[in-house]
Short mmCIF file of C-alpha atoms in Angstrom, two decimals:
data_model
loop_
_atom_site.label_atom_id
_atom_site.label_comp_id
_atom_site.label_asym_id
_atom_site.label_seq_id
_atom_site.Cartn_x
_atom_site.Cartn_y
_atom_site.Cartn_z
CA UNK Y 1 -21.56 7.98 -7.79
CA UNK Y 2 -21.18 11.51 -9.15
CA UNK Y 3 -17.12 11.36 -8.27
CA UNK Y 4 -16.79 7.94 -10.11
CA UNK Y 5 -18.65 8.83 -13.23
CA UNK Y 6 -17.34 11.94 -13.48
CA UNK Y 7 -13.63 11.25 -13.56
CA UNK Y 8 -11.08 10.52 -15.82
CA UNK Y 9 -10.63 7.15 -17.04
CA UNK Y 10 -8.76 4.95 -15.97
CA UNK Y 11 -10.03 5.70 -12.29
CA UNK Y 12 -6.89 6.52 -9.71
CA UNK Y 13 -8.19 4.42 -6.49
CA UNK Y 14 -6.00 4.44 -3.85
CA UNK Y 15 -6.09 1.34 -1.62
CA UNK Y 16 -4.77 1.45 2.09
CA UNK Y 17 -5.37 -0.09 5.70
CA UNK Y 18 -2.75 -1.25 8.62
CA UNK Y 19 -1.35 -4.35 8.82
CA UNK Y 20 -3.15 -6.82 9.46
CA UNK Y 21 -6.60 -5.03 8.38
CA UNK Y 22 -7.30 -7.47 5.02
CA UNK Y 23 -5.69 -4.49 2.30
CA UNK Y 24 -4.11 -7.45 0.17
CA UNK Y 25 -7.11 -9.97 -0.05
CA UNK Y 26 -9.39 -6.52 -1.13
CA UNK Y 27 -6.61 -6.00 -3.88
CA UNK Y 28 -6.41 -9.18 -4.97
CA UNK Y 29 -10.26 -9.29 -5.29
CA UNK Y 30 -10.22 -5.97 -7.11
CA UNK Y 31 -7.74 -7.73 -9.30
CA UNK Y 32 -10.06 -10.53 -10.32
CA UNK Y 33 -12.85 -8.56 -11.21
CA UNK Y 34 -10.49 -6.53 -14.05
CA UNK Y 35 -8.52 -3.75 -12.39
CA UNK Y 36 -5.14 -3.01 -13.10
CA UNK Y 37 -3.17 -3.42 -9.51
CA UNK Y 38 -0.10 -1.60 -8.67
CA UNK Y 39 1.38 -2.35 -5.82
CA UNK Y 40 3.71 0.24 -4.63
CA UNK Y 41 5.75 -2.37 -1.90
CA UNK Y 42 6.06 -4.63 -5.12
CA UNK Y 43 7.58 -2.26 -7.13
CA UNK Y 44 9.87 -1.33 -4.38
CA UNK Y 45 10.69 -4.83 -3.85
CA UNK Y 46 11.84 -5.00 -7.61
CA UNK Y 47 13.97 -1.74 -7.28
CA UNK Y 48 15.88 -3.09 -4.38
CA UNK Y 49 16.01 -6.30 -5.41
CA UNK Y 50 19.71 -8.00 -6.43
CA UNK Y 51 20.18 -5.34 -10.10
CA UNK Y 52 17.85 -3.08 -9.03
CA UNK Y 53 17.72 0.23 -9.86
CA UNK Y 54 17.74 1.54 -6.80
CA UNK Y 55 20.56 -0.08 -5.13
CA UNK Y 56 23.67 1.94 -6.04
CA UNK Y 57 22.01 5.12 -5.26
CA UNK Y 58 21.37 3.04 -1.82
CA UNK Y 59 24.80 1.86 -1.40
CA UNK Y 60 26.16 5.46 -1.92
CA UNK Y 61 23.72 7.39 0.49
CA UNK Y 62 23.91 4.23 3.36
CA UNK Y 63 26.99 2.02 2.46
CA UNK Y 64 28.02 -1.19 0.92
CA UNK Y 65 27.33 -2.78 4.18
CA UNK Y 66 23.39 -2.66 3.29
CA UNK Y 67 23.85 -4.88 0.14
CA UNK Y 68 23.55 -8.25 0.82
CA UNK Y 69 25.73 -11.24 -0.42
CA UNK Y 70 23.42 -12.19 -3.29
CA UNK Y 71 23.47 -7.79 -4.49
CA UNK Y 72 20.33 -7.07 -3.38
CA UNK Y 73 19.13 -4.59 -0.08
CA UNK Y 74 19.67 -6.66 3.03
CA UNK Y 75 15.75 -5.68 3.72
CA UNK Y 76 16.26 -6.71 7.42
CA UNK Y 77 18.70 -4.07 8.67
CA UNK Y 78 17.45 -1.23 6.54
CA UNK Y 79 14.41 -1.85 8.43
CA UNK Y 80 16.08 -1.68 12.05
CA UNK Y 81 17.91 1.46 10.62
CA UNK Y 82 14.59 3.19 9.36
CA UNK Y 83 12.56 1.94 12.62
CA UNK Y 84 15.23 3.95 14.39
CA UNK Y 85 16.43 7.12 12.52
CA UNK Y 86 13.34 9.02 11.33
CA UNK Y 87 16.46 10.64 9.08
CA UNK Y 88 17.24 7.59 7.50
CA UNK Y 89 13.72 6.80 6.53
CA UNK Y 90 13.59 9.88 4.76
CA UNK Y 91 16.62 9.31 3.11
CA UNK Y 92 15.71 6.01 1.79
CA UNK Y 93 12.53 7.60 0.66
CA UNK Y 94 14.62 10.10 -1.52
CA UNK Y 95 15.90 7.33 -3.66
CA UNK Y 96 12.35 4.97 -3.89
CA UNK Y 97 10.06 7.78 -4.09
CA UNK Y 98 10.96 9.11 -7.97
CA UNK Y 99 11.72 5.43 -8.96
CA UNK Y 100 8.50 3.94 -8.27
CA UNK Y 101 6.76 7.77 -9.41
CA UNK Y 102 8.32 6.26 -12.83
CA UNK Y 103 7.08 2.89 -12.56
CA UNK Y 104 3.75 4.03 -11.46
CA UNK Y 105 3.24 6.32 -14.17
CA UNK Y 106 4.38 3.53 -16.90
CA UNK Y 107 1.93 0.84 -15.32
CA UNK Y 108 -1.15 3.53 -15.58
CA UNK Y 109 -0.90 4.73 -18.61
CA UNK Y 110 -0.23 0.90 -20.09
CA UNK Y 111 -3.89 0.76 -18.13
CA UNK Y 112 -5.01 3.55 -20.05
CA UNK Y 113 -3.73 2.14 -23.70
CA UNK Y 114 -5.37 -0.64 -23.09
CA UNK Y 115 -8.65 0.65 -21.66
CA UNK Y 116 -8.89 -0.41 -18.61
CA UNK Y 117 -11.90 1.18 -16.19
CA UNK Y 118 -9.59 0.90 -13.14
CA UNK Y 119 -6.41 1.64 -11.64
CA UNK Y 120 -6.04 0.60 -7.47
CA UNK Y 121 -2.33 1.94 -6.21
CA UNK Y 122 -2.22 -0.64 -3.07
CA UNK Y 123 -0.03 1.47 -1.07
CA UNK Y 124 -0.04 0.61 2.95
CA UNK Y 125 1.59 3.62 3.73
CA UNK Y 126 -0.70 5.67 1.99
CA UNK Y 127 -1.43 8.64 4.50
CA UNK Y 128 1.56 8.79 6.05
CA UNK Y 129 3.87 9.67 3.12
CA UNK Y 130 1.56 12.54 2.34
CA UNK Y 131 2.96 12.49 -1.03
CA UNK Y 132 0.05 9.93 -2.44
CA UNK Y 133 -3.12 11.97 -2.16
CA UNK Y 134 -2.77 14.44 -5.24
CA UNK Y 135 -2.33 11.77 -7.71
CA UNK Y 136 -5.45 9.98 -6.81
CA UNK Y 137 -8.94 10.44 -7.53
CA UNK Y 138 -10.35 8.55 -4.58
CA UNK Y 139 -8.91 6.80 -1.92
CA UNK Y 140 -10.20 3.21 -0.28
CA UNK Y 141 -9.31 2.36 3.19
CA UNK Y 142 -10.07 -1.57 4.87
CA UNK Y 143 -10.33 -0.57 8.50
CA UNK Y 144 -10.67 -2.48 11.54
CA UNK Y 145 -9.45 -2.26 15.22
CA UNK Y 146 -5.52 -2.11 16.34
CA UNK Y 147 -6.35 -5.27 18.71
CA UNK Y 148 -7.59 -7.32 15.76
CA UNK Y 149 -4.15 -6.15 13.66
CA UNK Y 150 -2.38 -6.97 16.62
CA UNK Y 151 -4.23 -10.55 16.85
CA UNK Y 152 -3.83 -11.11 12.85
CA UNK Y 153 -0.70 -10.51 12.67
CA UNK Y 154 0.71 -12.45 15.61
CA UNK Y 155 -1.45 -15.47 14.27
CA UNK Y 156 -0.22 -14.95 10.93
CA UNK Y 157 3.47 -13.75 11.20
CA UNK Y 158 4.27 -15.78 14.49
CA UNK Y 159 5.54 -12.24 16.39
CA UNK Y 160 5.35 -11.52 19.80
CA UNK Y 161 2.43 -8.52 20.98
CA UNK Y 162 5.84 -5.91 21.31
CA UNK Y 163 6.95 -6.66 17.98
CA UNK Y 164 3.20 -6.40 16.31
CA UNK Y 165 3.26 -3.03 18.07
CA UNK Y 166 6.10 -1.43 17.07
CA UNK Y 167 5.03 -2.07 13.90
CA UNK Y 168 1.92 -0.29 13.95
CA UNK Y 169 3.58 2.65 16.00
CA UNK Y 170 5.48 3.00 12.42
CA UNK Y 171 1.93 3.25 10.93
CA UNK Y 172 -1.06 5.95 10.83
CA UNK Y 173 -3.12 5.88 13.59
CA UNK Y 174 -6.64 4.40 12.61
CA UNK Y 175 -8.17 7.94 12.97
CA UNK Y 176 -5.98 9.39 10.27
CA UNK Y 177 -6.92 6.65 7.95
CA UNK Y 178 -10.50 7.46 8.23
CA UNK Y 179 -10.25 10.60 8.24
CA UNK Y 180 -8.03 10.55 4.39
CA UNK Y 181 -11.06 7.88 3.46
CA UNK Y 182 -13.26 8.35 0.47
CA UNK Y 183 -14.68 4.92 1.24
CA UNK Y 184 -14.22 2.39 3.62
CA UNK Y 185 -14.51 -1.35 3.95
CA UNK Y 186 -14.98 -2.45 7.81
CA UNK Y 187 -13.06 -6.09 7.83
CA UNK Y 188 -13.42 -6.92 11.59
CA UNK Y 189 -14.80 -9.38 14.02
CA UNK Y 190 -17.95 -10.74 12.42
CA UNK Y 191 -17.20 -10.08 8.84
CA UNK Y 192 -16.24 -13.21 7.10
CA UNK Y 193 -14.43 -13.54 3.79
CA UNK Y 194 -16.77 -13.79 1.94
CA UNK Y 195 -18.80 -11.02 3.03
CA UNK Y 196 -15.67 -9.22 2.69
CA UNK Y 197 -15.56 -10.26 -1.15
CA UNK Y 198 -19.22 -9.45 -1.10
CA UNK Y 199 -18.63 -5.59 -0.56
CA UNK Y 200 -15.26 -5.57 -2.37
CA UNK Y 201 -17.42 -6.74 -5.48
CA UNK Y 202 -20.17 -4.22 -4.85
CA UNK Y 203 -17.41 -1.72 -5.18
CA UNK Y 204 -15.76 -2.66 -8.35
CA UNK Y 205 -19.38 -2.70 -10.14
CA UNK Y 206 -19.62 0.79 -8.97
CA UNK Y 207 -16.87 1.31 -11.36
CA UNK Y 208 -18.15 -0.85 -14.46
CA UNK Y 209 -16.39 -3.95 -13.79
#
């Protein structure tokens, strides 16, 4: 309780989990009770989205082959080309990085102005960018087993078992999740959602909302 009362305001809560582990209906939930979300995939959505700001820097460092017919980043094989060259990953993360570092910065201190309590930065790749950590005061992770992502996520996304797990080879292992956690929220077999909602609620009083 210390941490939370203690820090500046708007609180910097970083929100993470795997695929599959229930991170989005915890944000959303957050949301409702009054904090300011920013959602990191969103904002990269928007940058690589037909006139985003992103794309020519993305069409100069990969080609004009990975901009789709309608201008935008043809998401699908920039994802087989990341999957497969660690290189271009880190490439790609060259040009998003600053641009949503920008965005981010904008949406907090908007938070700020208007004095919001608040801030969760829903960002699923959280501990592996490494990049994340210093600019948050506390970080939030939904955790539950890889065989309940994998089941989620083929029940919810209609892939096959290999393509769930290729997926989460991409990801943080569940260890190194825990082990970056300030808090965590155990969304597995037995919790329903409303218990779910229960202890995402008991989590945004802690912070006056």
């Amino acid at each position: 309780m210390s941490l939370i009362q203690h820090a500046q305001a708007p609180y910097r809560l970083g929100l993470t989990g795997g695929i599959g582990s229930g991170k989005s209906t915890v944000a959303k939930r957050l949301q409702q009770r009054g904090a300011t979300l920013i959602d990191a995939d969103q904002i990269s959505r928007s940058l690589t989205a037909a006139g985003g700001a992103a794309l020519p820097a993305i069409a100069t460092a990969f080609g004009p082959d990975l901009i789709d017919a309608q201008g935008a980043l043809d998401r699908g094989r920039m994802r087989e080309l990341v999957f497969a060259d660690p290189e271009a990953r880190q490439r790609l993360e060259r040009i998003l990085h600053p641009l949503i570092a920008e965005q981010t910065q904008h949406l907090q201190q908007q938070a700020l102005s208007q004095g919001g309590k608040l801030v969760v930065h829903d960002i699923p790749l959280l501990v592996e960018s490494g990049r994340w950590r210093p600019e948050l005061d506390g970080v939030l992770v939904v955790d539950c087993r890889e065989s309940t992502q994998i089941e989620r996520v083929m029940a919810r996304n209609g892939l096959s078992q290999a393509a769930v797990q290729s997926i989460l080879a991409a990801q943080a292992k569940r260890a190194q999740r825990l082990a970056a956690a300030d808090w965590v929220l155990y969304n597995d077999e037995g919790v329903t959602i409303e218990s779910l909602n229960a202890s995402t609620d008991q989590i945004a009083t802690w912070f006056g909302l």
